[in-house]
Amino acid sequence: DTAVSQTPKYLVTQMGNDKSIKCEQNLGHDTMYWYKQDSKKFLKIMFSYNNKELIINETVPNRFSPKSPDKAHLNLHINSLELGDSAVYFCASSHQRRGLLSGNTIYFGEGSWLTVV
Amino acid sequence: ELKVEQNPLFLSMQEGKNYTIYCNYSTTSDRLYWYRQDPGKSLESLFVLLSNGAVKQEGRLMASLDTKARLSTLHITAAVHDLSATYFCAVDPPLLNTGNQFYFGTGTSLTVIP
């Protein structure tokens, strides 16, 4: 069973289109994330979300919006796609941060390769 | 702005050699994580370091953490080709009123040459 699954894995679309990437986790985690990995492999957090709070990285354009129908899902919707949006988008999940002596591993999905042409 | 920097960004080393990857971070964090990413794949957890002075070893990799210096190291012993991958460190500082977020380093792309 895949712990964090995201679809589609590959997406090629034209500029100006709107697209969504879906993510589901079956780990019982209460926090989910979206990361963007660019061509230089830099990983940048876009959003973190738990059932109480959405944290938005202020550098993320408002064309990107996360939508969470329930605790196990965090979808990413992108409006008016631009060439610069081409990247790999990773969904991830973890428990909410615990006490000092508790590690808190974050688990990643397989990634969604988005190409905007 | 929180920064997590790794050094070097690219590393090419011969099989059998030793080397260390460095991870510096700019904010207080009581723990640090190391991940591995193979080309075209997802990220896989390697180590979780939970306190100052923590050291963990798995095979030819050993990670350590110095929270006072805000520095973690990933030491590679007698490198083999299978270790070729990109290695990331990450911190999840206890940011006030923001739950938790994981911030990843710039990554170190390691190539082990026969």
PDB file of N, CA, C and O in Angstrom, chain B residues 2-65:
ATOM      1  N   LEU B   2      14.586  31.932   6.993  1.00  0.00           N
ATOM      2  CA  LEU B   2      15.260  30.714   7.394  1.00  0.00           C
ATOM      3  C   LEU B   2      16.048  30.149   6.220  1.00  0.00           C
ATOM      4  O   LEU B   2      15.533  30.031   5.117  1.00  0.00           O
ATOM      5  N   LYS B   3      17.319  29.804   6.471  1.00  0.00           N
ATOM      6  CA  LYS B   3      18.149  29.232   5.414  1.00  0.00           C
ATOM      7  C   LYS B   3      18.739  27.910   5.878  1.00  0.00           C
ATOM      8  O   LYS B   3      19.170  27.778   7.028  1.00  0.00           O
ATOM      9  N   VAL B   4      18.757  26.955   4.975  1.00  0.00           N
ATOM     10  CA  VAL B   4      19.401  25.666   5.214  1.00  0.00           C
ATOM     11  C   VAL B   4      20.329  25.439   4.032  1.00  0.00           C
ATOM     12  O   VAL B   4      19.868  25.265   2.903  1.00  0.00           O
ATOM     13  N   GLU B   5      21.610  25.467   4.301  1.00  0.00           N
ATOM     14  CA  GLU B   5      22.597  25.405   3.213  1.00  0.00           C
ATOM     15  C   GLU B   5      23.462  24.166   3.339  1.00  0.00           C
ATOM     16  O   GLU B   5      23.887  23.809   4.443  1.00  0.00           O
ATOM     17  N   GLN B   6      23.708  23.551   2.222  1.00  0.00           N
ATOM     18  CA  GLN B   6      24.561  22.372   2.188  1.00  0.00           C
ATOM     19  C   GLN B   6      25.818  22.669   1.387  1.00  0.00           C
ATOM     20  O   GLN B   6      25.823  23.458   0.443  1.00  0.00           O
ATOM     21  N   ASN B   7      26.858  21.964   1.755  1.00  0.00           N
ATOM     22  CA  ASN B   7      28.147  22.146   1.103  1.00  0.00           C
ATOM     23  C   ASN B   7      28.845  20.799   1.037  1.00  0.00           C
ATOM     24  O   ASN B   7      28.951  20.110   2.067  1.00  0.00           O
ATOM     25  N   PRO B   8      29.271  20.341  -0.137  1.00  0.00           N
ATOM     26  CA  PRO B   8      29.144  21.020  -1.425  1.00  0.00           C
ATOM     27  C   PRO B   8      27.787  20.751  -2.082  1.00  0.00           C
ATOM     28  O   PRO B   8      27.034  19.906  -1.614  1.00  0.00           O
ATOM     29  N   LEU B   9      27.499  21.461  -3.160  1.00  0.00           N
ATOM     30  CA  LEU B   9      26.284  21.200  -3.928  1.00  0.00           C
ATOM     31  C   LEU B   9      26.470  19.986  -4.831  1.00  0.00           C
ATOM     32  O   LEU B   9      25.527  19.242  -5.086  1.00  0.00           O
ATOM     33  N   PHE B  10      27.676  19.841  -5.341  1.00  0.00           N
ATOM     34  CA  PHE B  10      27.988  18.709  -6.211  1.00  0.00           C
ATOM     35  C   PHE B  10      29.251  18.041  -5.692  1.00  0.00           C
ATOM     36  O   PHE B  10      30.206  18.703  -5.311  1.00  0.00           O
ATOM     37  N   LEU B  11      29.243  16.722  -5.710  1.00  0.00           N
ATOM     38  CA  LEU B  11      30.380  15.973  -5.210  1.00  0.00           C
ATOM     39  C   LEU B  11      30.596  14.751  -6.082  1.00  0.00           C
ATOM     40  O   LEU B  11      29.700  13.926  -6.233  1.00  0.00           O
ATOM     41  N   SER B  12      31.797  14.680  -6.636  1.00  0.00           N
ATOM     42  CA  SER B  12      32.171  13.515  -7.422  1.00  0.00           C
ATOM     43  C   SER B  12      33.342  12.859  -6.713  1.00  0.00           C
ATOM     44  O   SER B  12      34.353  13.508  -6.472  1.00  0.00           O
ATOM     45  N   MET B  13      33.170  11.607  -6.352  1.00  0.00           N
ATOM     46  CA  MET B  13      34.227  10.966  -5.594  1.00  0.00           C
ATOM     47  C   MET B  13      34.450   9.540  -6.098  1.00  0.00           C
ATOM     48  O   MET B  13      33.536   8.901  -6.647  1.00  0.00           O
ATOM     49  N   GLN B  14      35.641   9.052  -5.876  1.00  0.00           N
ATOM     50  CA  GLN B  14      35.971   7.707  -6.324  1.00  0.00           C
ATOM     51  C   GLN B  14      35.492   6.686  -5.303  1.00  0.00           C
ATOM     52  O   GLN B  14      35.408   6.967  -4.090  1.00  0.00           O
ATOM     53  N   GLU B  15      35.200   5.519  -5.798  1.00  0.00           N
ATOM     54  CA  GLU B  15      34.846   4.433  -4.902  1.00  0.00           C
ATOM     55  C   GLU B  15      35.984   4.214  -3.900  1.00  0.00           C
ATOM     56  O   GLU B  15      37.161   4.337  -4.228  1.00  0.00           O
ATOM     57  N   GLY B  16      35.589   3.902  -2.688  1.00  0.00           N
ATOM     58  CA  GLY B  16      36.574   3.611  -1.662  1.00  0.00           C
ATOM     59  C   GLY B  16      37.031   4.814  -0.858  1.00  0.00           C
ATOM     60  O   GLY B  16      37.654   4.661   0.200  1.00  0.00           O
ATOM     61  N   LYS B  17      36.710   6.010  -1.342  1.00  0.00           N
ATOM     62  CA  LYS B  17      37.142   7.221  -0.638  1.00  0.00           C
ATOM     63  C   LYS B  17      36.124   7.646   0.416  1.00  0.00           C
ATOM     64  O   LYS B  17      34.962   7.227   0.400  1.00  0.00           O
ATOM     65  N   ASN B  18      36.588   8.526   1.314  1.00  0.00           N
ATOM     66  CA  ASN B  18      35.729   9.089   2.356  1.00  0.00           C
ATOM     67  C   ASN B  18      35.458  10.552   2.058  1.00  0.00           C
ATOM     68  O   ASN B  18      36.310  11.242   1.490  1.00  0.00           O
ATOM     69  N   TYR B  19      34.282  11.018   2.497  1.00  0.00           N
ATOM     70  CA  TYR B  19      33.981  12.439   2.332  1.00  0.00           C
ATOM     71  C   TYR B  19      32.866  12.835   3.288  1.00  0.00           C
ATOM     72  O   TYR B  19      32.137  11.979   3.777  1.00  0.00           O
ATOM     73  N   THR B  20      32.769  14.152   3.542  1.00  0.00           N
ATOM     74  CA  THR B  20      31.746  14.672   4.450  1.00  0.00           C
ATOM     75  C   THR B  20      30.929  15.753   3.760  1.00  0.00           C
ATOM     76  O   THR B  20      31.485  16.636   3.097  1.00  0.00           O
ATOM     77  N   ILE B  21      29.629  15.668   3.934  1.00  0.00           N
ATOM     78  CA  ILE B  21      28.704  16.703   3.459  1.00  0.00           C
ATOM     79  C   ILE B  21      28.267  17.513   4.673  1.00  0.00           C
ATOM     80  O   ILE B  21      27.976  16.945   5.731  1.00  0.00           O
ATOM     81  N   TYR B  22      28.231  18.831   4.511  1.00  0.00           N
ATOM     82  CA  TYR B  22      27.909  19.720   5.616  1.00  0.00           C
ATOM     83  C   TYR B  22      26.548  20.372   5.409  1.00  0.00           C
ATOM     84  O   TYR B  22      26.182  20.728   4.285  1.00  0.00           O
ATOM     85  N   CYS B  23      25.846  20.552   6.510  1.00  0.00           N
ATOM     86  CA  CYS B  23      24.527  21.186   6.480  1.00  0.00           C
ATOM     87  C   CYS B  23      24.491  22.254   7.576  1.00  0.00           C
ATOM     88  O   CYS B  23      24.598  21.940   8.762  1.00  0.00           O
ATOM     89  N   ASN B  24      24.365  23.509   7.182  1.00  0.00           N
ATOM     90  CA  ASN B  24      24.241  24.622   8.120  1.00  0.00           C
ATOM     91  C   ASN B  24      22.840  25.201   8.048  1.00  0.00           C
ATOM     92  O   ASN B  24      22.290  25.341   6.967  1.00  0.00           O
ATOM     93  N   TYR B  25      22.289  25.564   9.211  1.00  0.00           N
ATOM     94  CA  TYR B  25      20.960  26.143   9.208  1.00  0.00           C
ATOM     95  C   TYR B  25      20.962  27.396  10.075  1.00  0.00           C
ATOM     96  O   TYR B  25      21.744  27.533  11.011  1.00  0.00           O
ATOM     97  N   SER B  26      20.068  28.302   9.744  1.00  0.00           N
ATOM     98  CA  SER B  26      20.148  29.654  10.297  1.00  0.00           C
ATOM     99  C   SER B  26      19.249  29.902  11.501  1.00  0.00           C
ATOM    100  O   SER B  26      19.262  30.996  12.061  1.00  0.00           O
ATOM    101  N   THR B  27      18.448  28.928  11.911  1.00  0.00           N
ATOM    102  CA  THR B  27      17.544  29.158  13.032  1.00  0.00           C
ATOM    103  C   THR B  27      17.720  28.063  14.067  1.00  0.00           C
ATOM    104  O   THR B  27      18.324  27.027  13.798  1.00  0.00           O
ATOM    105  N   THR B  28      17.214  28.309  15.232  1.00  0.00           N
ATOM    106  CA  THR B  28      17.293  27.298  16.281  1.00  0.00           C
ATOM    107  C   THR B  28      16.436  26.101  15.914  1.00  0.00           C
ATOM    108  O   THR B  28      15.264  26.242  15.577  1.00  0.00           O
ATOM    109  N   SER B  29      17.039  24.933  15.973  1.00  0.00           N
ATOM    110  CA  SER B  29      16.272  23.708  15.741  1.00  0.00           C
ATOM    111  C   SER B  29      16.896  22.603  16.571  1.00  0.00           C
ATOM    112  O   SER B  29      18.105  22.414  16.554  1.00  0.00           O
ATOM    113  N   ASP B  30      16.052  21.888  17.301  1.00  0.00           N
ATOM    114  CA  ASP B  30      16.577  20.852  18.182  1.00  0.00           C
ATOM    115  C   ASP B  30      16.743  19.515  17.476  1.00  0.00           C
ATOM    116  O   ASP B  30      17.164  18.548  18.087  1.00  0.00           O
ATOM    117  N   ARG B  31      16.415  19.457  16.205  1.00  0.00           N
ATOM    118  CA  ARG B  31      16.562  18.195  15.506  1.00  0.00           C
ATOM    119  C   ARG B  31      16.734  18.437  14.017  1.00  0.00           C
ATOM    120  O   ARG B  31      16.393  19.512  13.501  1.00  0.00           O
ATOM    121  N   LEU B  32      17.259  17.407  13.378  1.00  0.00           N
ATOM    122  CA  LEU B  32      17.597  17.542  11.973  1.00  0.00           C
ATOM    123  C   LEU B  32      17.403  16.194  11.297  1.00  0.00           C
ATOM    124  O   LEU B  32      17.576  15.145  11.915  1.00  0.00           O
ATOM    125  N   TYR B  33      17.064  16.250  10.007  1.00  0.00           N
ATOM    126  CA  TYR B  33      16.755  15.051   9.244  1.00  0.00           C
ATOM    127  C   TYR B  33      17.634  14.990   7.998  1.00  0.00           C
ATOM    128  O   TYR B  33      17.976  16.031   7.427  1.00  0.00           O
ATOM    129  N   TRP B  34      17.967  13.783   7.605  1.00  0.00           N
ATOM    130  CA  TRP B  34      18.656  13.569   6.327  1.00  0.00           C
ATOM    131  C   TRP B  34      17.798  12.673   5.444  1.00  0.00           C
ATOM    132  O   TRP B  34      17.236  11.675   5.909  1.00  0.00           O
ATOM    133  N   TYR B  35      17.748  13.060   4.154  1.00  0.00           N
ATOM    134  CA  TYR B  35      16.981  12.324   3.165  1.00  0.00           C
ATOM    135  C   TYR B  35      17.861  12.032   1.958  1.00  0.00           C
ATOM    136  O   TYR B  35      18.800  12.762   1.664  1.00  0.00           O
ATOM    137  N   ARG B  36      17.465  11.001   1.255  1.00  0.00           N
ATOM    138  CA  ARG B  36      18.131  10.630   0.006  1.00  0.00           C
ATOM    139  C   ARG B  36      17.109  10.660  -1.114  1.00  0.00           C
ATOM    140  O   ARG B  36      15.967  10.236  -0.944  1.00  0.00           O
ATOM    141  N   GLN B  37      17.537  11.159  -2.286  1.00  0.00           N
ATOM    142  CA  GLN B  37      16.682  11.144  -3.466  1.00  0.00           C
ATOM    143  C   GLN B  37      17.459  10.568  -4.642  1.00  0.00           C
ATOM    144  O   GLN B  37      18.471  11.109  -5.056  1.00  0.00           O
ATOM    145  N   ASP B  38      16.972   9.458  -5.184  1.00  0.00           N
ATOM    146  CA  ASP B  38      17.541   8.894  -6.407  1.00  0.00           C
ATOM    147  C   ASP B  38      16.937   9.618  -7.608  1.00  0.00           C
ATOM    148  O   ASP B  38      15.820  10.159  -7.521  1.00  0.00           O
ATOM    149  N   PRO B  39      17.663   9.648  -8.732  1.00  0.00           N
ATOM    150  CA  PRO B  39      17.172  10.377  -9.912  1.00  0.00           C
ATOM    151  C   PRO B  39      15.761   9.964 -10.316  1.00  0.00           C
ATOM    152  O   PRO B  39      15.474   8.773 -10.447  1.00  0.00           O
ATOM    153  N   GLY B  40      14.890  10.932 -10.471  1.00  0.00           N
ATOM    154  CA  GLY B  40      13.527  10.667 -10.895  1.00  0.00           C
ATOM    155  C   GLY B  40      12.648  10.027  -9.842  1.00  0.00           C
ATOM    156  O   GLY B  40      11.540   9.569 -10.151  1.00  0.00           O
ATOM    157  N   LYS B  41      13.125  10.000  -8.625  1.00  0.00           N
ATOM    158  CA  LYS B  41      12.376   9.325  -7.559  1.00  0.00           C
ATOM    159  C   LYS B  41      12.005  10.296  -6.449  1.00  0.00           C
ATOM    160  O   LYS B  41      12.350  11.469  -6.485  1.00  0.00           O
ATOM    161  N   SER B  42      11.311   9.748  -5.476  1.00  0.00           N
ATOM    162  CA  SER B  42      10.893  10.538  -4.326  1.00  0.00           C
ATOM    163  C   SER B  42      12.019  10.616  -3.293  1.00  0.00           C
ATOM    164  O   SER B  42      13.117  10.113  -3.507  1.00  0.00           O
ATOM    165  N   LEU B  43      11.736  11.250  -2.159  1.00  0.00           N
ATOM    166  CA  LEU B  43      12.715  11.375  -1.087  1.00  0.00           C
ATOM    167  C   LEU B  43      12.482  10.295  -0.044  1.00  0.00           C
ATOM    168  O   LEU B  43      11.338  10.024   0.343  1.00  0.00           O
ATOM    169  N   GLU B  44      13.581   9.741   0.426  1.00  0.00           N
ATOM    170  CA  GLU B  44      13.527   8.646   1.377  1.00  0.00           C
ATOM    171  C   GLU B  44      14.275   9.052   2.643  1.00  0.00           C
ATOM    172  O   GLU B  44      15.389   9.578   2.574  1.00  0.00           O
ATOM    173  N   SER B  45      13.665   8.814   3.792  1.00  0.00           N
ATOM    174  CA  SER B  45      14.280   9.198   5.055  1.00  0.00           C
ATOM    175  C   SER B  45      15.494   8.325   5.355  1.00  0.00           C
ATOM    176  O   SER B  45      15.447   7.100   5.226  1.00  0.00           O
ATOM    177  N   LEU B  46      16.595   8.977   5.767  1.00  0.00           N
ATOM    178  CA  LEU B  46      17.807   8.264   6.173  1.00  0.00           C
ATOM    179  C   LEU B  46      18.001   8.317   7.685  1.00  0.00           C
ATOM    180  O   LEU B  46      18.178   7.297   8.336  1.00  0.00           O
ATOM    181  N   PHE B  47      18.041   9.522   8.233  1.00  0.00           N
ATOM    182  CA  PHE B  47      18.341   9.698   9.643  1.00  0.00           C
ATOM    183  C   PHE B  47      17.447  10.774  10.257  1.00  0.00           C
ATOM    184  O   PHE B  47      17.107  11.749   9.597  1.00  0.00           O
ATOM    185  N   VAL B  48      17.151  10.570  11.548  1.00  0.00           N
ATOM    186  CA  VAL B  48      16.512  11.599  12.353  1.00  0.00           C
ATOM    187  C   VAL B  48      17.432  11.840  13.541  1.00  0.00           C
ATOM    188  O   VAL B  48      17.700  10.917  14.316  1.00  0.00           O
ATOM    189  N   LEU B  49      17.922  13.048  13.684  1.00  0.00           N
ATOM    190  CA  LEU B  49      18.847  13.400  14.769  1.00  0.00           C
ATOM    191  C   LEU B  49      18.082  14.288  15.746  1.00  0.00           C
ATOM    192  O   LEU B  49      17.601  15.355  15.366  1.00  0.00           O
ATOM    193  N   LEU B  50      17.987  13.846  16.998  1.00  0.00           N
ATOM    194  CA  LEU B  50      17.039  14.464  17.919  1.00  0.00           C
ATOM    195  C   LEU B  50      17.655  15.338  18.990  1.00  0.00           C
ATOM    196  O   LEU B  50      16.918  15.936  19.774  1.00  0.00           O
ATOM    197  N   SER B  51      18.956  15.404  19.080  1.00  0.00           N
ATOM    198  CA  SER B  51      19.529  16.216  20.149  1.00  0.00           C
ATOM    199  C   SER B  51      20.953  16.606  19.810  1.00  0.00           C
ATOM    200  O   SER B  51      21.592  16.034  18.924  1.00  0.00           O
ATOM    201  N   ASN B  52      21.446  17.561  20.549  1.00  0.00           N
ATOM    202  CA  ASN B  52      22.819  18.004  20.358  1.00  0.00           C
ATOM    203  C   ASN B  52      23.767  16.843  20.634  1.00  0.00           C
ATOM    204  O   ASN B  52      23.634  16.145  21.642  1.00  0.00           O
ATOM    205  N   GLY B  53      24.708  16.619  19.718  1.00  0.00           N
ATOM    206  CA  GLY B  53      25.652  15.539  19.897  1.00  0.00           C
ATOM    207  C   GLY B  53      25.183  14.205  19.363  1.00  0.00           C
ATOM    208  O   GLY B  53      25.914  13.213  19.418  1.00  0.00           O
ATOM    209  N   ALA B  54      23.957  14.157  18.836  1.00  0.00           N
ATOM    210  CA  ALA B  54      23.427  12.891  18.319  1.00  0.00           C
ATOM    211  C   ALA B  54      24.261  12.415  17.143  1.00  0.00           C
ATOM    212  O   ALA B  54      24.687  13.197  16.297  1.00  0.00           O
ATOM    213  N   VAL B  55      24.504  11.120  17.123  1.00  0.00           N
ATOM    214  CA  VAL B  55      25.219  10.481  16.023  1.00  0.00           C
ATOM    215  C   VAL B  55      24.460   9.211  15.650  1.00  0.00           C
ATOM    216  O   VAL B  55      24.090   8.430  16.523  1.00  0.00           O
ATOM    217  N   LYS B  56      24.238   9.053  14.341  1.00  0.00           N
ATOM    218  CA  LYS B  56      23.579   7.831  13.876  1.00  0.00           C
ATOM    219  C   LYS B  56      24.346   7.293  12.676  1.00  0.00           C
ATOM    220  O   LYS B  56      24.857   8.063  11.861  1.00  0.00           O
ATOM    221  N   GLN B  57      24.379   5.963  12.600  1.00  0.00           N
ATOM    222  CA  GLN B  57      25.105   5.324  11.506  1.00  0.00           C
ATOM    223  C   GLN B  57      24.253   4.249  10.870  1.00  0.00           C
ATOM    224  O   GLN B  57      23.535   3.515  11.545  1.00  0.00           O
ATOM    225  N   GLU B  58      24.356   4.179   9.543  1.00  0.00           N
ATOM    226  CA  GLU B  58      23.675   3.125   8.789  1.00  0.00           C
ATOM    227  C   GLU B  58      24.577   2.782   7.623  1.00  0.00           C
ATOM    228  O   GLU B  58      24.732   3.576   6.694  1.00  0.00           O
ATOM    229  N   GLY B  59      25.183   1.608   7.707  1.00  0.00           N
ATOM    230  CA  GLY B  59      26.080   1.194   6.629  1.00  0.00           C
ATOM    231  C   GLY B  59      27.268   2.132   6.506  1.00  0.00           C
ATOM    232  O   GLY B  59      27.973   2.398   7.483  1.00  0.00           O
ATOM    233  N   ARG B  60      27.465   2.684   5.343  1.00  0.00           N
ATOM    234  CA  ARG B  60      28.613   3.558   5.084  1.00  0.00           C
ATOM    235  C   ARG B  60      28.319   5.025   5.359  1.00  0.00           C
ATOM    236  O   ARG B  60      29.149   5.892   5.090  1.00  0.00           O
ATOM    237  N   LEU B  61      27.141   5.321   5.878  1.00  0.00           N
ATOM    238  CA  LEU B  61      26.748   6.693   6.169  1.00  0.00           C
ATOM    239  C   LEU B  61      26.656   6.912   7.673  1.00  0.00           C
ATOM    240  O   LEU B  61      26.114   6.079   8.392  1.00  0.00           O
ATOM    241  N   MET B  62      27.187   8.054   8.107  1.00  0.00           N
ATOM    242  CA  MET B  62      27.080   8.426   9.518  1.00  0.00           C
ATOM    243  C   MET B  62      26.717   9.904   9.590  1.00  0.00           C
ATOM    244  O   MET B  62      27.373  10.740   8.953  1.00  0.00           O
ATOM    245  N   ALA B  63      25.688  10.217  10.379  1.00  0.00           N
ATOM    246  CA  ALA B  63      25.232  11.591  10.512  1.00  0.00           C
ATOM    247  C   ALA B  63      25.412  12.051  11.941  1.00  0.00           C
ATOM    248  O   ALA B  63      25.259  11.271  12.887  1.00  0.00           O
ATOM    249  N   SER B  64      25.718  13.333  12.094  1.00  0.00           N
ATOM    250  CA  SER B  64      25.888  13.902  13.427  1.00  0.00           C
ATOM    251  C   SER B  64      25.257  15.282  13.475  1.00  0.00           C
ATOM    252  O   SER B  64      25.019  15.910  12.439  1.00  0.00           O
ATOM    253  N   LEU B  65      24.992  15.746  14.697  1.00  0.00           N
ATOM    254  CA  LEU B  65      24.314  17.032  14.866  1.00  0.00           C
ATOM    255  C   LEU B  65      24.968  17.834  15.983  1.00  0.00           C
ATOM    256  O   LEU B  65      25.178  17.318  17.087  1.00  0.00           O
TER     257      LEU B  65
END
